[in-house]
mmCIF file of C-alpha atoms in Angstrom:
data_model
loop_
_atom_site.group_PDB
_atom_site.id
_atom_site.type_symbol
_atom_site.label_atom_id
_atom_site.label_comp_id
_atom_site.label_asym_id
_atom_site.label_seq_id
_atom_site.Cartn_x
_atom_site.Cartn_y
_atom_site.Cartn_z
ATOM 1 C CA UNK H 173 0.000 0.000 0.000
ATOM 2 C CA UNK H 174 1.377 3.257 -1.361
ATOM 3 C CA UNK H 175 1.742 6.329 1.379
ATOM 4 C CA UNK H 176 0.796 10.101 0.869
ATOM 5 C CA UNK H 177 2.366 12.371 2.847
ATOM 6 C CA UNK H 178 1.258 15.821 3.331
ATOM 7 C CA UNK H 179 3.604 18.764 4.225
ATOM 8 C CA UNK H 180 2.445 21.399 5.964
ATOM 9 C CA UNK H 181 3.501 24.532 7.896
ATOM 10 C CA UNK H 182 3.175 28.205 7.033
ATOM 11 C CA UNK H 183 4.568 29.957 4.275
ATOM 12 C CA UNK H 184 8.571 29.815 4.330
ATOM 13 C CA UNK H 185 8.462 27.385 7.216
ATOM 14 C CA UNK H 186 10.680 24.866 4.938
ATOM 15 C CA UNK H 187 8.088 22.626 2.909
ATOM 16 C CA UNK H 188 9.550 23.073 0.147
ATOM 17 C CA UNK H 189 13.226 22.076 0.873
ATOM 18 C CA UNK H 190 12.029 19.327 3.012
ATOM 19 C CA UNK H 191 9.201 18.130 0.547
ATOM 20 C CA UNK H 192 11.829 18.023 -2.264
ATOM 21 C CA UNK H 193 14.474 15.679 0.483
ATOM 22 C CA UNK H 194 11.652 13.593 1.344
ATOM 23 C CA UNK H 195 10.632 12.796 -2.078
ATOM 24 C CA UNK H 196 14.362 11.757 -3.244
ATOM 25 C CA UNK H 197 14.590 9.604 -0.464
ATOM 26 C CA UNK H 198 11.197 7.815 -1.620
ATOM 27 C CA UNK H 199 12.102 4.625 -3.854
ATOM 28 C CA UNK H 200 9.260 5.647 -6.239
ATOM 29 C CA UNK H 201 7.712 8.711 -5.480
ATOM 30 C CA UNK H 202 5.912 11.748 -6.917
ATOM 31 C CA UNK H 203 6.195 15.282 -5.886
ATOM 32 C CA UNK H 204 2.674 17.596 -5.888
ATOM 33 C CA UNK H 205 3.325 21.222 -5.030
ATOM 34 C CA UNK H 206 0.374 22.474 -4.215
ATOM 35 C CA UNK H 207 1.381 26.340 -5.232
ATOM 36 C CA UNK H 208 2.150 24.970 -8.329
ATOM 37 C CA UNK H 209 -1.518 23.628 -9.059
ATOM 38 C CA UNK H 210 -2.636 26.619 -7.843
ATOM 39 C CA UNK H 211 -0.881 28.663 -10.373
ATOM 40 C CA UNK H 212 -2.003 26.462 -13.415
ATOM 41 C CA UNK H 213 -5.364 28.414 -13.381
ATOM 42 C CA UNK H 214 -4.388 31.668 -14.969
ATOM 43 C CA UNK H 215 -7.031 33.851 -16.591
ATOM 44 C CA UNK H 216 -9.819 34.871 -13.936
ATOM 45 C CA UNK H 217 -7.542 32.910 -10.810
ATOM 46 C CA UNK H 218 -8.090 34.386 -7.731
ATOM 47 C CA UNK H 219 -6.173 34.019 -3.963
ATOM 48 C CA UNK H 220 -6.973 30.565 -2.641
ATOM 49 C CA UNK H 221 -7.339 32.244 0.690
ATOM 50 C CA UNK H 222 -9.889 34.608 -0.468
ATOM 51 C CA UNK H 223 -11.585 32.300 -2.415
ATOM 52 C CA UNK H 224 -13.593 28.569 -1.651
ATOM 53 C CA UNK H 225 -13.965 28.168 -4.823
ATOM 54 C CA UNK H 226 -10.284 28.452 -5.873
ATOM 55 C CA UNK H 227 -9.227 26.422 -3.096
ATOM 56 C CA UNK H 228 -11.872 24.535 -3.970
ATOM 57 C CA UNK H 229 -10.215 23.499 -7.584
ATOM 58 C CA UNK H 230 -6.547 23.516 -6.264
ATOM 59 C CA UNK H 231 -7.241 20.300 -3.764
ATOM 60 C CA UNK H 232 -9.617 18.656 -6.399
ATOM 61 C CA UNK H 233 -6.871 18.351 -8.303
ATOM 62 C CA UNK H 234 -4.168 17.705 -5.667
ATOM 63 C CA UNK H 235 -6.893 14.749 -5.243
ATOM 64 C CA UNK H 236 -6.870 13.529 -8.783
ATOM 65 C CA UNK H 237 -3.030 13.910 -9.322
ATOM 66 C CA UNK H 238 -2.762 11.931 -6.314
ATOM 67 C CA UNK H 239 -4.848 8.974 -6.489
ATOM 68 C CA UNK H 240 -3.647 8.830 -10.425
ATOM 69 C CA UNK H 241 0.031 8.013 -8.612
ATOM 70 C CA UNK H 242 -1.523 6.055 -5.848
ATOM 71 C CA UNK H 243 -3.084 3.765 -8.553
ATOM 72 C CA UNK H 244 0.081 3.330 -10.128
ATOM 73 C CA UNK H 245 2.186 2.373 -6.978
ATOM 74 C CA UNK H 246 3.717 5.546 -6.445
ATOM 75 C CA UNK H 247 3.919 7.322 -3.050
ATOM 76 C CA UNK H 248 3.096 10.766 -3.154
ATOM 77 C CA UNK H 249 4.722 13.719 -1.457
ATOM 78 C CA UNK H 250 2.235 16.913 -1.013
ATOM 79 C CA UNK H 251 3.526 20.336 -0.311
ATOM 80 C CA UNK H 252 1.371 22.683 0.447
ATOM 81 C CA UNK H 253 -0.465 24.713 2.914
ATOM 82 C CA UNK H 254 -2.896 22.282 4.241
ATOM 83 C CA UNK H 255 -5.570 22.468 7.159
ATOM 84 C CA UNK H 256 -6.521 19.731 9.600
ATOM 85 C CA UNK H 257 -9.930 19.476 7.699
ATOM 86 C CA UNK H 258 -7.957 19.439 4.034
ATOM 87 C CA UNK H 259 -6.095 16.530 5.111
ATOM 88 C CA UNK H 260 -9.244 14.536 6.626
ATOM 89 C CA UNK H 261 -10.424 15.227 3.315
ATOM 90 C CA UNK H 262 -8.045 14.082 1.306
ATOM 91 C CA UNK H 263 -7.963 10.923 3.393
ATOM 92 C CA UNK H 264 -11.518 10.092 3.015
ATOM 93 C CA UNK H 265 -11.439 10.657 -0.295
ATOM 94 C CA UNK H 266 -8.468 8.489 -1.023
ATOM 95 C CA UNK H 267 -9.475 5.754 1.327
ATOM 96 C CA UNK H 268 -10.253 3.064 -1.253
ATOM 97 C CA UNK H 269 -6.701 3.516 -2.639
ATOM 98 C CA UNK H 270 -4.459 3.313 0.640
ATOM 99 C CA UNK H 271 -4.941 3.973 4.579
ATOM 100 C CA UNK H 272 -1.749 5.389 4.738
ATOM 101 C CA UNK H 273 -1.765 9.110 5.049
ATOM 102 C CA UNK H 274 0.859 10.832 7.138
ATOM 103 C CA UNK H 275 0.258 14.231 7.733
ATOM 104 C CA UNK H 276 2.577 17.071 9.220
ATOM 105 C CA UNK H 277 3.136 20.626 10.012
ATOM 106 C CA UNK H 278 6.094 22.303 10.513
ATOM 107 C CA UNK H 279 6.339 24.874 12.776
ATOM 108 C CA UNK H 280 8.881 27.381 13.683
ATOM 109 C CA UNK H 281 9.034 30.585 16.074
ATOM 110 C CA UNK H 282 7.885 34.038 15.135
ATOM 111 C CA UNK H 283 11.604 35.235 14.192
ATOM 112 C CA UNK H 284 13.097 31.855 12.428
ATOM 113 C CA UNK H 285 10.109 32.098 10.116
ATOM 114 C CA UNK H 286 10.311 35.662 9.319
ATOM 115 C CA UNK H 287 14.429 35.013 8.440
ATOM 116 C CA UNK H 288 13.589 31.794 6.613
ATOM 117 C CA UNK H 289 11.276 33.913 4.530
ATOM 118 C CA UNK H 290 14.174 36.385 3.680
ATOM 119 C CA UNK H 291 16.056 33.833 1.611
ATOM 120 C CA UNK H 292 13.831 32.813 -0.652
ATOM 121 C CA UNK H 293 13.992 34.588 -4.287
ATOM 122 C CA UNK H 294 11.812 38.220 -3.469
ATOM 123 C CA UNK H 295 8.740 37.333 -5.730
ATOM 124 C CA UNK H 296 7.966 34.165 -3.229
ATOM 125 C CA UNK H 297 8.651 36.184 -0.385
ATOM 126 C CA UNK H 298 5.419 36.339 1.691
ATOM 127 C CA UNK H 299 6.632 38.716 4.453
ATOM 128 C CA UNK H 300 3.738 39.211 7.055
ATOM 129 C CA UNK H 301 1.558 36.618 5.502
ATOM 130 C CA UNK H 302 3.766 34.012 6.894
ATOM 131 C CA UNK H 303 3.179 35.174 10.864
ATOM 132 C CA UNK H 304 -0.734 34.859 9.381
ATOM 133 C CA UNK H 305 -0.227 31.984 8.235
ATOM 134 C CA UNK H 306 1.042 30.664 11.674
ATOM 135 C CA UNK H 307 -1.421 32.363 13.649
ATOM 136 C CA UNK H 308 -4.350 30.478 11.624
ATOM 137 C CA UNK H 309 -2.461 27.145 12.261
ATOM 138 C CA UNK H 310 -2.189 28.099 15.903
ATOM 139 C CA UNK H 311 -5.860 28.570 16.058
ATOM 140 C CA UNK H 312 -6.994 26.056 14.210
ATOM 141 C CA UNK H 313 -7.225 23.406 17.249
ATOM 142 C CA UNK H 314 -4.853 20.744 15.283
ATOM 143 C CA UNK H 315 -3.695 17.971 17.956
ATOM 144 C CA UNK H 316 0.409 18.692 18.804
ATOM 145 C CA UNK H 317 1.240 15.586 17.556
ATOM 146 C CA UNK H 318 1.328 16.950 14.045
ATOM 147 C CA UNK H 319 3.358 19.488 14.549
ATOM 148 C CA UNK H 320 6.838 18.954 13.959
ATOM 149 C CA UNK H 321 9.349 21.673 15.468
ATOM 150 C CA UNK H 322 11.928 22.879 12.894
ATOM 151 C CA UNK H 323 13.016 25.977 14.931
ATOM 152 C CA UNK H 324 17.035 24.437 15.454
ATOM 153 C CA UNK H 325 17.392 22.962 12.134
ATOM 154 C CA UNK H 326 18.700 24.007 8.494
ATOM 155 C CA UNK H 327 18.682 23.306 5.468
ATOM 156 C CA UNK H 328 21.575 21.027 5.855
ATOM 157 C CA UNK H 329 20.098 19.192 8.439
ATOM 158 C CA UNK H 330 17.019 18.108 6.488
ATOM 159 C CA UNK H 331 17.763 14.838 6.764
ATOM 160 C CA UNK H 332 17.086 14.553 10.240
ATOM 161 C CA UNK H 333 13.563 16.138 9.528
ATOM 162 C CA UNK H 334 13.216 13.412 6.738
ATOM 163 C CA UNK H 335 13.752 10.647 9.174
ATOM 164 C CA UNK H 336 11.477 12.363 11.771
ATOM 165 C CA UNK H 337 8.223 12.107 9.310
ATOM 166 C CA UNK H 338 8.750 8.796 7.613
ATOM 167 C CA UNK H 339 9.762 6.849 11.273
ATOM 168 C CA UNK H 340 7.454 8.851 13.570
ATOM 169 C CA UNK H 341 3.450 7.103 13.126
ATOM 170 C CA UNK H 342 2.362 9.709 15.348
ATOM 171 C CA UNK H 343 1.969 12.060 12.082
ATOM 172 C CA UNK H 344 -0.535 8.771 10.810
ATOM 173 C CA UNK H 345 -4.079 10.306 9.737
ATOM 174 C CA UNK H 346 -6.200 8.148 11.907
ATOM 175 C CA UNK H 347 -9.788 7.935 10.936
ATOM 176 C CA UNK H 348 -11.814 11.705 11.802
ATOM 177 C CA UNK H 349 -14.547 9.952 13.350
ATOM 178 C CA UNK H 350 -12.167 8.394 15.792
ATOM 179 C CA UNK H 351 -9.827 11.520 16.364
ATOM 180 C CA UNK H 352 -13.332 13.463 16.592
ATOM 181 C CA UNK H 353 -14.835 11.032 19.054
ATOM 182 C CA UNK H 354 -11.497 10.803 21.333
ATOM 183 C CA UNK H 355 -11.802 14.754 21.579
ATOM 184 C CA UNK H 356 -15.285 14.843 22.145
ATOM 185 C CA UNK H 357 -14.695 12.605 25.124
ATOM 186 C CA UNK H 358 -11.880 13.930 26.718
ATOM 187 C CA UNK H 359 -14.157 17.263 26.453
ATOM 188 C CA UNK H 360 -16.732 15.154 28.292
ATOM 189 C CA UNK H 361 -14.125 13.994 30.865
ATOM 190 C CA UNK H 362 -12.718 17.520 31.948
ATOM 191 C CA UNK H 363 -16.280 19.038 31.175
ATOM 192 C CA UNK H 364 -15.828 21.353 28.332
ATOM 193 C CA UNK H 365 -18.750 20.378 27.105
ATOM 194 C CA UNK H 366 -22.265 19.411 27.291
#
């Protein structure tokens, strides 16, 4: 059964550069950037995060890419800015073709990002839109064990980060329903809901 990982993180957090290692040290792999699909729709293409129905297109055909390499026993490296609900979709949609969905998020702090985003070439700089970026991944509720902490590594050291996502299962999509139901209940347990 083929495996899709999905990397995530905010703008200049290091997707890229560690989507791109991770890939090469797949036996057969494809590589999806997800900016890249984005930009295929020219005329009339609006912001993804202004737009549903933009973002709507993008992951439609993140999905179809995908399962196209799934079917054809290739594992399949995502990059791209992905929420906890994109990913649960992607799984569920993809869940006749493999179980195996590991999803992660790099994170960094406030300053490493903001330097990170310095080097890249100035048109793909994102500036401010990267500390956005972070604050919308900090609020989005996402359980810690899909974050993965980049703040004391470089580019160089990519490797270890490599090793990190495809040994750790705690970045393993486990069924919604399941991660839902465990969260409802510990909300039941400590009475944060009713």
């Amino acid at each position: 059964m083929r495996t899709v990982y999905i990397v995530s993180g905010p703008a200049g957090v290091g997707k890229s550069t560690t989507s791109s290692a991770l890939v090469k040290a797949l036996n057969n792999s494809a590589y999806i950037s997800g900016d890249e699909i984005s930009h295929m729709h020219v005329g009339g293409r609006q912001k993804p995060w202004e737009s549903k129905a933009e973002l709507s297109l993008i992951w439609n055909n993140i999905l179809s890419l995908t399962r196209n390499f799934v079917l054809n026993g290739i594992d399949v490296v995502i990059d791209y800015v992905t929420f906890q609900e994109d990913a649960y979709w992607l799984k569920d949609k993809l869940k006749d073709f493999t179980e195996n969905v590991i999803y992660v998020i790099l994170w960094t702090d406030d300053n490493t990002l903001l330097r990170r985003d310095q080097l890249r070439l100035p048109e793909h700089r994102m500036g401010k839109r990267c500390l956005i970026l972070l604050d919308e991944f900090k609020q989005s509720g996402l359980k810690n064990q899909h974050w993965l902490d980049t703040s004391h590594h470089n580019a160089d050291a990519v490797h270890q980060v490599i090793t990190e996502i495809m040994n750790n299962k705690q970045y393993r999509l486990a069924e919604y329903n399941a991660v839902a139901n465990e969260s409802m209940s510990k909300q039941k347990q400590t009475g944060e809901c009713e």
